[in-house]
XYZ file of C-alpha atoms in Angstrom:
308
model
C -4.945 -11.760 24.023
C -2.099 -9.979 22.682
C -0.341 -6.433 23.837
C 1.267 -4.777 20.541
C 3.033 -1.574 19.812
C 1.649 -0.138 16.663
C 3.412 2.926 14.524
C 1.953 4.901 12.889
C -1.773 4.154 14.321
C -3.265 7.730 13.055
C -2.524 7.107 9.574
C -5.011 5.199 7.292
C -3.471 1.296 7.343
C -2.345 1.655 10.818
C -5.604 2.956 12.661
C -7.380 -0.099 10.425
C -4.168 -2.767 12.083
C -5.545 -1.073 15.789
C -9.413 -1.721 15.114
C -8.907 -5.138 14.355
C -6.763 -6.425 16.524
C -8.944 -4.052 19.744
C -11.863 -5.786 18.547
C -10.514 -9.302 19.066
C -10.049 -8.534 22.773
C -5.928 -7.300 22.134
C -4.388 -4.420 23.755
C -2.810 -1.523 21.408
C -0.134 1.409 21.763
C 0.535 3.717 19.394
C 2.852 5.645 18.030
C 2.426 8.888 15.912
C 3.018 11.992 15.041
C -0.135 13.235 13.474
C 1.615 14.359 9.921
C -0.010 12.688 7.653
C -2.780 10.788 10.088
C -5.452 11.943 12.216
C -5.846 11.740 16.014
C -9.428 11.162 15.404
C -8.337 8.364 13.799
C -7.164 6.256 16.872
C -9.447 3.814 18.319
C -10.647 5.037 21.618
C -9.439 1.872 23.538
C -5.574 2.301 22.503
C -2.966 3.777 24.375
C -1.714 6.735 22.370
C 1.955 8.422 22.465
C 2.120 11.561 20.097
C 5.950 11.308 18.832
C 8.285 11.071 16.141
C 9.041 7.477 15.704
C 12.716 8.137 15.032
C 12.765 10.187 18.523
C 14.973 8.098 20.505
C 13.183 9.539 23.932
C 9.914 8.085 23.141
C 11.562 4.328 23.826
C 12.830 5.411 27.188
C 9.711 6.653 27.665
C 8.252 3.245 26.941
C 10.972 1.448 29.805
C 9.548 -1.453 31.264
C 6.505 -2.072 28.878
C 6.097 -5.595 27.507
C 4.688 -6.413 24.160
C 4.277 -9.223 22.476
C 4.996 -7.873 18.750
C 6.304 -4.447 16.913
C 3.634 -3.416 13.825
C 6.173 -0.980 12.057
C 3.676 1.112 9.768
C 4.588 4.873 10.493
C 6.732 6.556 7.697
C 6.873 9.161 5.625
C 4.899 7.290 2.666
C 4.883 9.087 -1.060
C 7.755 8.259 -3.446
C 7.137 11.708 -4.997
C 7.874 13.513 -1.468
C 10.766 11.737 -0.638
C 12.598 13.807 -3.593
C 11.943 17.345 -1.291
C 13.698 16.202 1.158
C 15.205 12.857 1.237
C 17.147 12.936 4.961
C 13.374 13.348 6.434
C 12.498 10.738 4.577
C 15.289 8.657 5.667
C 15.170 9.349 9.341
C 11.058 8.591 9.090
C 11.693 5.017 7.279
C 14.972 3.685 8.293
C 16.117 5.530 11.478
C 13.190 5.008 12.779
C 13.412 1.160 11.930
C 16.730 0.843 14.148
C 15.255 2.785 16.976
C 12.518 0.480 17.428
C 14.816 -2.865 16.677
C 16.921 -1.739 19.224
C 13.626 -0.722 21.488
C 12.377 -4.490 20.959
C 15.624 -6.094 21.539
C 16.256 -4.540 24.550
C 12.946 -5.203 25.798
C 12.284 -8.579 25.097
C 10.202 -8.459 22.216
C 11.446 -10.702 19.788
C 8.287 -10.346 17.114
C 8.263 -7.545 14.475
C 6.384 -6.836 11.484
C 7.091 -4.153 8.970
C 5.065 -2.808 6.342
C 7.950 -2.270 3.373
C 6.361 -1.892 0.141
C 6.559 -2.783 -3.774
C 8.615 0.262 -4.639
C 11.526 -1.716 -3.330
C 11.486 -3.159 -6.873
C 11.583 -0.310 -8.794
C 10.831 -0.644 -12.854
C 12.337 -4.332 -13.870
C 11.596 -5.620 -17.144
C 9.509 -8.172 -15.854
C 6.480 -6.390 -14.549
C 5.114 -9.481 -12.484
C 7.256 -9.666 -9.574
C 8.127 -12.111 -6.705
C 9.890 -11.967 -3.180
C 13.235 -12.999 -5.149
C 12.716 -10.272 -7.908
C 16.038 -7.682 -8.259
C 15.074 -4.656 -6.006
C 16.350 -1.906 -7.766
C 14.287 1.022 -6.113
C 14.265 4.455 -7.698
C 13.326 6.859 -5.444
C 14.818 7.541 -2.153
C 11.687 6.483 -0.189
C 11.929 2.827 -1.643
C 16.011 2.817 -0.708
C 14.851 3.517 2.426
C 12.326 1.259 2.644
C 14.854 -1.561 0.962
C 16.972 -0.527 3.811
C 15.102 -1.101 7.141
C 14.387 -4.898 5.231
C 17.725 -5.628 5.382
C 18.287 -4.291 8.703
C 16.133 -6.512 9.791
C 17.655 -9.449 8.476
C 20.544 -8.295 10.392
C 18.904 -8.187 13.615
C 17.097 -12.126 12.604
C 20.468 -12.738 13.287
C 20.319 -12.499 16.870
C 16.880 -13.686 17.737
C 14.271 -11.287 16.226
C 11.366 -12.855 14.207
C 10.790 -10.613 12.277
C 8.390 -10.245 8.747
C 8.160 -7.447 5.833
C 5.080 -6.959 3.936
C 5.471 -5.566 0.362
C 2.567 -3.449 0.319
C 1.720 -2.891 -3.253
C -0.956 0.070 -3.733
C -3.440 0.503 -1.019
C -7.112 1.491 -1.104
C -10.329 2.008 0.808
C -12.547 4.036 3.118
C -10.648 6.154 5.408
C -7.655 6.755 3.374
C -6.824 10.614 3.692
C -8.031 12.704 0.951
C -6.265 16.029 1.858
C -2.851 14.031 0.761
C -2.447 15.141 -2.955
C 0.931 13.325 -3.315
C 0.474 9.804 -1.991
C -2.470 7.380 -3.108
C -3.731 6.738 -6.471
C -6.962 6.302 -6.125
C -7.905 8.515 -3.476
C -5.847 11.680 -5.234
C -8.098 10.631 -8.046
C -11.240 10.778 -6.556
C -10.259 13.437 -3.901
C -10.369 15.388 -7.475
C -13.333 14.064 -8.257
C -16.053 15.156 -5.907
C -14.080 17.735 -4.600
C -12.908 19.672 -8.159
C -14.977 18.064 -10.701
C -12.099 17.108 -12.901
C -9.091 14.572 -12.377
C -5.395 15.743 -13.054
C -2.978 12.788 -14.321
C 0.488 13.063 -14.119
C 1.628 10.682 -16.565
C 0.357 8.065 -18.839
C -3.139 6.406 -19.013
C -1.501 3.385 -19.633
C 0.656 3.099 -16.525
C -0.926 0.270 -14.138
C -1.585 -0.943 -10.853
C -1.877 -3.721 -8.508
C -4.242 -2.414 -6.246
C -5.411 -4.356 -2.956
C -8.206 -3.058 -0.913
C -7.413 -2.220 2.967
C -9.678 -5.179 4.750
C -7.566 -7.356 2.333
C -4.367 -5.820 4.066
C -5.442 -5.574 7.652
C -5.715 -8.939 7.295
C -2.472 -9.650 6.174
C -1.049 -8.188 9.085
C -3.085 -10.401 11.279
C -1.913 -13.478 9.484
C 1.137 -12.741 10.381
C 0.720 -12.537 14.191
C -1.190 -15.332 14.414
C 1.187 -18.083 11.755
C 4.394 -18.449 12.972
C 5.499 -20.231 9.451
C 5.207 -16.402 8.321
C 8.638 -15.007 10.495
C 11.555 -14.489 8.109
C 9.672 -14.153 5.101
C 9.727 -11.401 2.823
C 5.477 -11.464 1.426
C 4.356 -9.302 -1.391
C 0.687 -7.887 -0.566
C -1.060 -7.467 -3.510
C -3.733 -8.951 -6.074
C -1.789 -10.138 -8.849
C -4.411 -8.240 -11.405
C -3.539 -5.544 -13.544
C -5.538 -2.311 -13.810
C -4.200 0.767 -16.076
C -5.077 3.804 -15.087
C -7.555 3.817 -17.958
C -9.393 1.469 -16.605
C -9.311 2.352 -13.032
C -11.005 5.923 -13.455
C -13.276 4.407 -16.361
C -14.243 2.316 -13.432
C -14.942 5.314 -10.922
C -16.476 7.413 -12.867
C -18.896 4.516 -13.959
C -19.409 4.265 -9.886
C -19.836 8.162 -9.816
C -22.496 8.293 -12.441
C -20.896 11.966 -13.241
C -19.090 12.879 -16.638
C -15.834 14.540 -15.007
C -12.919 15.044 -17.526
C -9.670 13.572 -17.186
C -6.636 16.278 -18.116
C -3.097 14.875 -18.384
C -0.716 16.869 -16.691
C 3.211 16.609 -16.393
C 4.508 13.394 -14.746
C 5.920 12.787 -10.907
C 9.758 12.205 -9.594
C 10.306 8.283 -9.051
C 7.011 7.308 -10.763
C 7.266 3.998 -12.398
C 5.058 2.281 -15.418
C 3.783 -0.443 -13.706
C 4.175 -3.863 -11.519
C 1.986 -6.480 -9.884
C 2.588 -8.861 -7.020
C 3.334 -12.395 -7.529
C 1.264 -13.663 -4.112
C 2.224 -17.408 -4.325
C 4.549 -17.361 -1.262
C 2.359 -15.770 0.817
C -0.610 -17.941 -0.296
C 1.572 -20.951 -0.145
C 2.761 -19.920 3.898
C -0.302 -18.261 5.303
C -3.069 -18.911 2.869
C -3.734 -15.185 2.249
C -6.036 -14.706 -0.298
C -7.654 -11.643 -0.830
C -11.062 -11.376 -0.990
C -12.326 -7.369 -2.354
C -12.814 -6.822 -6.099
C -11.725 -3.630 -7.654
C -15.062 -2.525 -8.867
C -16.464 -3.513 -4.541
C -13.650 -1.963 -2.859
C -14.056 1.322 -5.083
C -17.464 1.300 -4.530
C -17.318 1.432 -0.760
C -14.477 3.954 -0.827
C -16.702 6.337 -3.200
C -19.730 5.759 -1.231
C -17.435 6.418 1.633
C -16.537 9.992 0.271
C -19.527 10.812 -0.628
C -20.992 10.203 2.915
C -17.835 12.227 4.477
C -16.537 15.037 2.674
């Protein structure tokens, strides 16, 4: 039994990190401000500290406290939004990176895993992309992203075992549908049942490596539990392909409702397309993942339906 510090346990990846790791006997803290998440959200059995993660107060606060590992997932999270007002977005990703290095170093706590994210790479020419692929990020959420990744190598130098997970693009049940600028799919079918038609900003043609939540909740748990996975840099994704063509031709199939599709404009720091190249992490942790598209939007939809 484990005692970990999660950020960002209101929001949709991090409450999902807290239930799994509560319901194999661990103890959870959390961190969060309640901006993008929900306090409903938190599992009733963690310890919860409403806060800014980049507060320095809420580490004195925390004097004292032992835990075994940092799960950084708290951060402003839409490429789009980080173009209104990109020192918010800094002090929410990177700021509050070194505040919580500096929290675990002091304290003892030598494990930390951050959840980074596939924008780091920004639009190469090669759309398949590996942990040694040119990160050339292009909006001010991914340099900030890029950022706390290298801060942490800094800090590996002086003990910290630390990990960052490339998140590529996130789905499932309980991923907030009141967030119009952040999350393909669920802006896409928050439309959907909720306004009958879907808005796309952009082409039909862009694509998507998209990796359904259980798939990344268990990546995170990999890496607590395999220490062959500190110092690595692991993309989280699928490897497969899916245009936006294809993903709503897919939803609406699930819907069984005709719902038109209107393209609309385009959004700041959008890019055409990548997917993850998962060998590494396969190769280190044998992470696999294990939800099809065409399940994983089906129990999202179903989901909805049951909740809205």
């Amino acid at each position: 039994m484990g005692n970990y510090l999660i950020t960002g346990g209101a929001g949709f990846i991090g409450s999902k990190v807290a239930e799994a790791l509560l319901a194999r006997g661990d103890s959870v803290s959390i961190i969060d401000n309640i901006s993008t998440g929900y306090e409903s959200s938190i599992p009733e059995k963690a310890v919860f500290i409403k806060s800014d993660c980049q507060d320095a107060g809420v580490y004195r606060g925390l004097s004292g406290e032992k835990f075994d590992a940092i799960l950084h997932i708290a951060g402003q999270s839409s490429g789009e939004v980080s173009f209104d007002d990109p020192v918010y977005d800094l002090r929410s990703n990177t700021e509050s990176t070194l505040h919580l290095l500096k929290f675990a170093f002091n304290s003892g706590c030598r494990r930390f895993i951050y959840a980074s994210t596939m924008s780091v790479y920004g639009q190469p020419e090669m759309t398949r992309v590996n942990e040694n692929s040119v990160c050339a990020p292009i909006s001010f959420y991914a340099v900030g992203k890029l950022a706390s990744e290298n801060y942490l190598r800094i800090y590996e130098k002086y003990g910290m075992l630390s990990t960052s997970l490339r998140l590529f693009n996130v789905y499932g049940p309980g991923q907030n549908l009141e967030n119009m600028r952040q999350g393909m799919v669920s802006i896409y079918l928050a439309q959907m049942i909720k306004k009958d038609r879907i808005i796309v900003k952009g082409s039909l043609e862009r694509f998507r490596d998209f990796i359904y939540i259980d798939d990344v909740v268990r990546s995170f748990l990999l890496c607590l539990d395999l220490p062959q996975t500190v110092g690595k840099t692991l993309n989280v994704g699928t490897g497969i392909k899916t245009t936006v063509r294809d993903l709503l031709k897919i939803m609406l199939e699930i819907y069984s409702k005709d719902v038109p599709i209107v393209q609309d404009g385009s959004t700041m720091g959008d890019i055409n397309g990548i997917t993850a190249d998962i060998d590494q992490f396969r190769n280190v942790a044998g992470f696999v993942p294990e939800i099809q598209l065409k399940e994983g939007l089906h129990r999202m939809i179903q989901w909805a339906l049951q909740t809205r």
